[in-house]
Coordinates of N, CA and C in Angstrom, one line a residue:
Q101 N 105.1 78.1 98.7 CA 105.2 77.9 100.2 C 104.6 76.3 100.6
N102 N 105.4 76.0 101.8 CA 104.9 74.7 101.9 C 103.7 74.6 103.1
I103 N 102.7 74.2 102.8 CA 101.5 74.2 103.7 C 101.1 72.9 104.2
S104 N 102.3 71.7 104.2 CA 101.8 70.5 104.8 C 101.0 70.8 106.4
W105 N 100.8 71.8 106.8 CA 100.5 71.9 108.0 C 98.7 72.1 107.9
C106 N 98.4 72.1 106.6 CA 97.1 72.0 106.2 C 96.4 70.8 105.5
S107 N 95.5 70.4 105.8 CA 94.7 69.2 105.0 C 94.1 69.8 103.9
D108 N 93.6 69.1 103.0 CA 92.8 69.4 102.0 C 91.7 70.1 102.7
A109 N 91.0 69.2 103.1 CA 89.6 69.7 103.8 C 89.6 71.0 104.3
E110 N 90.8 71.6 105.2 CA 90.9 72.6 105.8 C 91.3 73.6 104.9
A111 N 92.6 73.4 103.6 CA 92.4 74.6 102.7 C 91.1 74.9 102.0
Q112 N 90.3 73.9 102.0 CA 89.0 74.3 101.4 C 88.1 75.1 102.4
I113 N 88.0 75.0 103.5 CA 87.3 75.7 104.4 C 87.8 77.2 104.4
I114 N 89.2 77.0 104.6 CA 89.9 78.1 104.4 C 89.3 79.2 103.1
W115 N 89.9 78.7 102.1 CA 89.5 79.3 100.7 C 88.0 79.5 101.0
K116 N 87.0 79.2 101.0 CA 85.3 79.5 101.2 C 85.4 80.9 102.2
A117 N 86.3 80.5 103.6 CA 86.1 81.6 104.3 C 86.5 82.8 103.8
C118 N 87.9 83.2 103.0 CA 88.3 83.9 102.0 C 87.6 84.8 101.0
E119 N 86.8 83.9 100.4 CA 85.6 84.2 99.4 C 84.8 84.6 100.2
A120 N 84.3 84.3 101.3 CA 82.9 85.0 102.0 C 83.4 86.0 102.5
T121 N 84.3 86.3 102.9 CA 84.9 87.8 103.7 C 85.7 88.5 102.9
N122 N 85.4 88.2 101.5 CA 86.1 89.4 100.3 C 87.6 89.4 100.6
I123 N 88.4 88.5 101.1 CA 89.6 88.5 101.2 C 90.5 88.4 99.8
I124 N 89.4 87.3 99.0 CA 90.1 87.0 97.6 C 88.7 87.3 96.9
N125 N 89.4 87.9 95.8 CA 88.1 88.2 94.4 C 87.9 87.1 94.0
P126 N 86.9 87.0 93.1 CA 86.1 85.9 92.3 C 87.5 85.1 91.7
D127 N 88.7 85.7 91.2 CA 89.7 85.4 90.3 C 90.7 84.5 91.4
G128 N 90.6 84.4 92.8 CA 91.1 84.2 93.9 C 92.2 84.9 94.0
A129 N 92.5 86.3 93.7 CA 93.6 86.9 94.0 C 93.5 87.6 95.5
V130 N 94.5 87.8 96.2 CA 94.1 88.2 97.6 C 94.3 89.7 97.4
D131 N 93.3 90.5 98.1 CA 93.1 91.9 98.2 C 94.8 92.4 98.7
L132 N 95.2 93.3 97.9 CA 96.5 93.4 98.2 C 96.5 94.9 99.4
T133 N 95.6 95.4 99.6 CA 95.3 96.3 100.8 C 95.2 95.4 102.2
L134 N 95.1 94.4 102.4 CA 94.8 93.7 103.5 C 95.8 94.2 104.2
T135 N 95.6 94.1 105.7 CA 97.1 93.9 106.7 C 96.7 92.3 107.4
K136 N 97.8 92.1 108.4 CA 97.4 90.9 109.2 C 96.2 90.9 109.8
D137 N 96.2 92.1 110.6 CA 95.2 92.6 111.6 C 93.5 92.4 110.6
D138 N 93.8 92.9 109.3 CA 92.5 92.9 108.6 C 91.9 91.6 108.4
I139 N 93.0 90.6 108.2 CA 92.7 89.1 108.0 C 92.1 88.6 109.2
E140 N 92.7 88.5 110.1 CA 92.5 88.2 111.4 C 91.0 88.9 111.7
I141 N 90.7 89.9 111.4 CA 89.5 90.5 112.0 C 88.4 89.4 111.2
R142 N 88.7 89.6 109.7 CA 87.6 88.8 109.1 C 87.7 87.3 109.3
L143 N 88.6 86.6 109.1 CA 88.4 85.1 109.3 C 88.1 84.7 110.6
F144 N 88.8 85.4 111.6 CA 88.8 84.9 112.9 C 87.6 85.3 113.7
Q145 N 86.3 85.4 113.1 CA 85.1 86.0 114.1 C 84.7 85.1 114.8
R146 N 84.1 85.6 116.0 CA 83.5 84.7 116.8 C 82.3 83.6 116.0
N147 N 82.3 82.5 115.9 CA 81.5 81.4 115.7 C 81.8 81.4 114.3
S148 N 82.9 82.0 113.7 CA 83.4 81.8 112.5 C 83.8 80.0 111.8
T149 N 83.4 79.5 110.7 CA 83.8 78.2 110.4 C 85.1 78.0 110.7
I150 N 86.3 79.0 110.5 CA 87.7 78.3 110.8 C 87.7 78.4 112.2
T151 N 87.1 79.5 112.9 CA 87.4 79.6 114.4 C 86.8 78.1 115.1
T152 N 85.8 77.9 114.5 CA 85.1 76.4 114.8 C 86.2 75.2 114.4
L153 N 86.8 75.0 113.1 CA 88.2 74.3 113.0 C 89.1 74.3 113.8
L154 N 89.5 75.5 114.1 CA 90.7 75.8 115.0 C 90.4 75.2 116.7
L155 N 89.2 75.3 117.0 CA 88.8 75.0 118.0 C 88.6 73.5 118.4
L156 N 88.8 72.8 117.5 CA 88.6 71.2 117.3 C 90.1 70.7 117.9
E157 N 91.3 71.8 117.9 CA 92.4 71.6 118.4 C 92.5 71.5 119.9
E158 N 93.0 70.4 120.5 CA 92.9 70.9 121.8 C 94.0 71.8 122.8
D159 N 95.2 71.6 122.2 CA 96.2 72.7 122.5 C 95.9 74.1 122.2
E160 N 96.1 74.8 122.8 CA 95.9 76.3 122.6 C 97.1 76.7 121.6
K161 N 98.1 76.4 122.2 CA 99.4 77.0 121.5 C 99.3 76.2 120.0
Y162 N 98.9 75.3 119.7 CA 98.7 75.1 118.4 C 97.7 75.5 117.8
H163 N 96.7 76.0 118.3 CA 95.8 76.7 117.9 C 96.1 78.1 117.3
L164 N 96.9 79.1 118.4 CA 97.6 80.2 117.8 C 98.6 80.0 116.7
E165 N 99.5 79.1 116.7 CA 100.3 78.9 115.6 C 99.9 78.7 114.3
K166 N 98.7 77.7 114.2 CA 98.0 77.3 112.9 C 97.2 78.8 112.6
K167 N 96.6 79.6 113.6 CA 95.9 80.6 113.3 C 97.1 81.7 112.6
D168 N 98.1 81.7 112.7 CA 99.2 82.5 112.6 C 100.0 82.2 111.0
K169 N 99.9 80.6 110.8 CA 100.2 80.0 109.3 C 99.4 80.6 108.5
I170 N 98.1 80.4 108.9 CA 96.7 80.7 107.9 C 97.2 82.2 107.3
I171 N 97.4 83.1 108.3 CA 97.2 84.6 108.3 C 98.9 84.8 107.4
E172 N 99.7 83.9 107.5 CA 100.8 84.3 107.0 C 100.8 83.9 105.6
T173 N 100.3 82.7 105.2 CA 100.1 82.0 103.9 C 99.3 83.1 103.2
I174 N 98.1 83.7 103.7 CA 97.2 84.2 102.9 C 98.2 85.5 102.5
L175 N 98.8 86.1 103.4 CA 99.7 87.4 103.0 C 101.0 87.2 101.7
F176 N 101.5 85.9 102.2 CA 102.5 85.6 101.4 C 101.9 85.3 99.7
S177 N 100.6 84.7 99.7 CA 100.1 84.4 98.5 C 100.1 85.7 97.2
R178 N 100.1 86.6 98.1 CA 100.0 88.2 97.4 C 101.1 88.0 96.2
Y179 N 102.1 87.9 96.7 CA 103.4 87.6 95.7 C 104.1 86.2 95.7
C180 N 103.8 85.0 96.0 CA 104.6 83.8 95.8 C 105.3 83.7 94.7
N181 N 104.7 83.8 93.7 CA 105.3 83.6 92.3 C 106.4 84.4 91.8
L182 N 106.3 85.8 92.3 CA 107.3 86.7 92.2 C 108.2 86.3 93.1
Y183 N 108.1 85.7 94.2 CA 109.2 85.6 95.0 C 110.1 84.5 94.6
A184 N 109.6 83.3 94.2 CA 110.1 82.4 93.4 C 111.4 82.5 92.4
L185 N 110.7 83.7 91.8 CA 111.3 84.5 90.9 C 112.9 84.9 91.4
L186 N 112.5 85.7 92.4 CA 113.4 86.7 92.7 C 114.0 86.3 94.2
R187 N 113.4 85.4 94.3 CA 114.1 85.0 96.0 C 115.8 85.3 96.5
N188 N 116.4 85.3 95.5 CA 117.8 85.4 95.5 C 118.4 86.7 95.8
Y189 N 117.4 88.0 95.9 CA 117.6 89.5 95.9 C 117.2 90.1 96.9
N190 N 116.7 89.1 97.8 CA 116.4 89.7 99.4 C 115.5 91.1 98.9
L191 N 114.7 91.4 98.4 CA 113.5 92.3 98.4 C 112.7 92.5 99.7
P192 N 112.5 93.5 99.9 CA 111.9 93.6 101.1 C 110.1 93.2 100.3
E193 N 109.4 92.7 101.7 CA 107.8 92.4 101.3 C 107.3 93.5 100.7
Q194 N 107.8 94.6 101.1 CA 107.0 96.1 100.5 C 107.1 96.1 99.0
S195 N 108.2 95.6 98.7 CA 108.9 95.8 97.1 C 108.1 94.9 96.5
Y196 N 107.7 93.3 97.0 CA 107.2 92.7 96.1 C 105.6 92.8 95.8
I197 N 105.1 93.5 97.0 CA 103.8 94.1 96.8 C 103.6 95.2 95.9
D198 N 104.6 95.9 96.0 CA 104.9 97.3 95.1 C 104.8 96.9 93.5
I199 N 105.5 95.9 93.2 CA 105.8 95.3 92.0 C 104.3 94.9 91.7
V200 N 103.8 94.1 92.3 CA 102.5 93.1 91.9 C 101.4 94.4 91.7
R201 N 101.2 95.4 92.7 CA 100.1 96.5 92.6 C 100.2 97.2 91.3
N202 N 101.6 97.6 91.2 CA 101.8 98.3 89.9 C 102.0 97.7 88.5
Q203 N 101.7 96.3 88.8 CA 101.9 95.4 87.2 C 103.2 95.6 86.8
I204 N 104.1 95.7 87.2 CA 105.4 95.8 86.7 C 106.1 94.5 86.2
L205 N 106.5 94.6 85.2 CA 107.2 93.3 84.7 C 108.6 92.9 85.1
V206 N 109.1 92.1 85.3 CA 110.2 91.7 86.1 C 111.3 91.0 85.1
D207 N 112.1 90.9 84.8 CA 113.2 90.2 84.1 C 114.4 90.3 85.0
V208 N 114.9 89.0 84.8 CA 116.1 88.7 85.4 C 117.4 88.3 84.4
Q209 N 118.2 89.3 84.6 CA 119.6 89.3 83.6 C 120.9 88.9 84.4
G210 N 121.0 87.8 84.9 CA 122.3 87.6 85.7 C 122.2 88.2 86.8
E211 N 122.9 88.9 87.5 CA 122.5 89.4 89.0 C 121.9 90.7 88.9
D212 N 121.7 91.0 87.7 CA 120.5 92.4 87.5 C 119.0 91.9 87.5
L213 N 118.4 92.7 87.9 CA 116.8 93.2 87.5 C 116.5 94.2 86.8
L214 N 115.4 93.9 85.6 CA 115.1 94.9 84.7 C 113.5 95.2 85.2
F215 N 113.3 96.2 85.8 CA 111.6 96.3 85.8 C 111.0 97.2 84.7
Q216 N 110.1 96.9 83.9 CA 109.4 97.4 82.8 C 108.0 97.7 83.1
I217 N 107.8 98.9 82.4 CA 106.0 99.3 82.7 C 105.9 99.3 81.2
F218 N 104.8 99.1 80.4 CA 104.5 99.5 79.2 C 103.2 100.2 79.4
T219 N 103.2 101.2 78.6 CA 101.9 101.9 78.3 C 100.7 101.3 77.6
S220 N 99.6 101.8 77.9 CA 98.7 101.4 76.7 C 99.3 102.3 75.3
K221 N 98.4 101.8 74.4 CA 98.9 102.4 73.0 C 98.3 104.0 72.9
I222 N 99.5 104.9 72.6 CA 99.2 106.2 72.6 C 99.0 106.6 71.1
L223 N 98.4 108.0 70.6 CA 98.3 108.4 69.3 C 97.6 107.2 68.0
Q224 N 96.7 106.3 68.8 CA 96.2 105.4 67.8 C 94.8 106.2 67.4
R225 N 94.8 105.9 65.8 CA 93.8 106.6 65.3 C 92.3 105.7 65.1
R226 N 92.6 104.4 64.8 CA 91.5 103.4 65.0 C 91.9 102.2 65.9
P227 N 90.9 101.7 66.5 CA 91.3 100.4 67.2 C 92.1 99.3 66.6
S228 N 92.0 99.1 65.2 CA 92.3 98.2 64.2 C 93.8 98.5 63.9
E229 N 94.2 99.8 64.2 CA 95.4 100.1 63.6 C 96.5 99.7 64.9
E230 N 97.9 99.5 64.5 CA 99.1 99.5 65.1 C 99.1 101.0 65.7
A231 N 99.7 100.9 66.9 CA 100.1 102.6 67.5 C 101.3 102.3 68.3
P232 N 102.2 103.4 68.6 CA 103.3 103.2 69.7 C 102.7 103.6 71.0
F233 N 103.7 102.8 71.6 CA 103.4 102.8 73.2 C 104.7 103.3 73.9
F234 N 104.8 103.7 75.0 CA 106.4 104.0 75.6 C 106.0 102.6 76.9
E235 N 107.7 102.6 76.7 CA 108.3 101.5 77.5 C 109.3 102.1 78.7
F236 N 109.1 102.0 79.7 CA 109.9 102.4 80.8 C 110.8 101.2 81.4
I237 N 111.9 101.6 81.5 CA 112.7 100.4 81.9 C 113.8 101.0 83.3
Q238 N 114.1 100.2 84.2 CA 115.0 100.6 85.5 C 115.8 99.5 85.6
R239 N 117.0 99.3 85.6 CA 117.8 98.3 86.0 C 118.6 98.2 87.0
V240 N 118.2 97.3 88.1 CA 118.9 97.3 89.1 C 120.0 96.4 89.0
C241 N 121.0 96.8 89.3 CA 122.4 96.1 89.2 C 122.9 95.4 90.4
G242 N 122.7 94.3 90.5 CA 123.2 93.4 91.7 C 122.5 94.2 93.3
G243 N 121.3 94.7 93.2 CA 120.8 95.1 94.5 C 120.7 96.8 94.3
S244 N 121.5 97.2 93.6 CA 121.2 99.1 93.6 C 121.0 99.5 92.2
F245 N 120.7 100.7 92.3 CA 120.3 101.1 90.9 C 121.6 101.4 90.0
C246 N 121.8 101.1 88.7 CA 123.0 101.4 87.7 C 123.3 102.6 87.7
S247 N 124.5 102.8 87.6 CA 124.9 104.3 87.2 C 125.9 103.9 85.9
P248 N 126.1 104.8 85.4 CA 126.6 104.9 83.9 C 128.1 103.7 84.0
S249 N 128.8 104.2 85.2 CA 129.9 103.3 85.1 C 129.7 101.8 85.7
S250 N 128.6 101.7 86.4 CA 128.4 100.3 86.5 C 127.6 99.5 85.0
F251 N 127.1 100.1 84.0 CA 126.9 99.6 82.7 C 128.6 99.4 81.7
E252 N 129.2 100.1 82.3 CA 130.3 100.2 81.4 C 131.5 98.6 82.3
E253 N 131.4 98.8 83.7 CA 131.7 97.3 84.1 C 131.2 96.1 83.6
K254 N 130.0 96.2 83.5 CA 129.2 95.1 83.0 C 129.3 94.6 81.6
G255 N 130.1 95.6 80.9 CA 129.9 95.5 79.4 C 129.1 95.9 78.6
Y256 N 127.9 96.5 79.0 CA 126.5 96.8 78.3 C 127.3 97.7 77.3
Y257 N 128.0 98.7 77.7 CA 128.1 99.8 76.8 C 129.8 100.3 77.0
N258 N 130.6 100.8 76.1 CA 131.9 101.7 76.5 C 131.5 103.2 76.6
A259 N 132.2 103.8 77.3 CA 132.3 105.0 77.8 C 132.4 106.1 76.3
S260 N 133.0 105.5 75.4 CA 133.5 106.0 74.0 C 132.7 106.0 73.1
D261 N 131.3 105.2 73.4 CA 130.1 105.3 72.5 C 129.3 106.3 72.8
R262 N 129.4 106.9 74.0 CA 128.3 107.7 74.4 C 128.2 109.0 73.2

């Protein structure tokens, strides 16, 4: 996301405020449970560093726009890398959040998406030994869940192979 509206110095102030208010964890990841209101309450309390920074602006409309941009950027940062990969698929914001929260691996194959979840090792006798795991895959064909006929249409397999 383009943050040309924010100087490097302002970005540092915002980052430090996010750390101080537990909006981001020590690794820099934004808390997925936070809402726009939560961030506004935490960051823009009276006498906060960010509020002081924004009050330096003469124009109140600009002040409010900048405040909204800060919150929007923080919320978007929760899934910005995933969005860069999947921007052509028009997923709702909550889908991006759910994918990140559930640590789902996403693979793009043409117009289709593969959602993959891997379990930890199961039936492992000793930590040093190999062990099986489960992999759950869901294919989304061009925006909708795939049916067997859609697999045939795309040439993944032939009905006579079943």
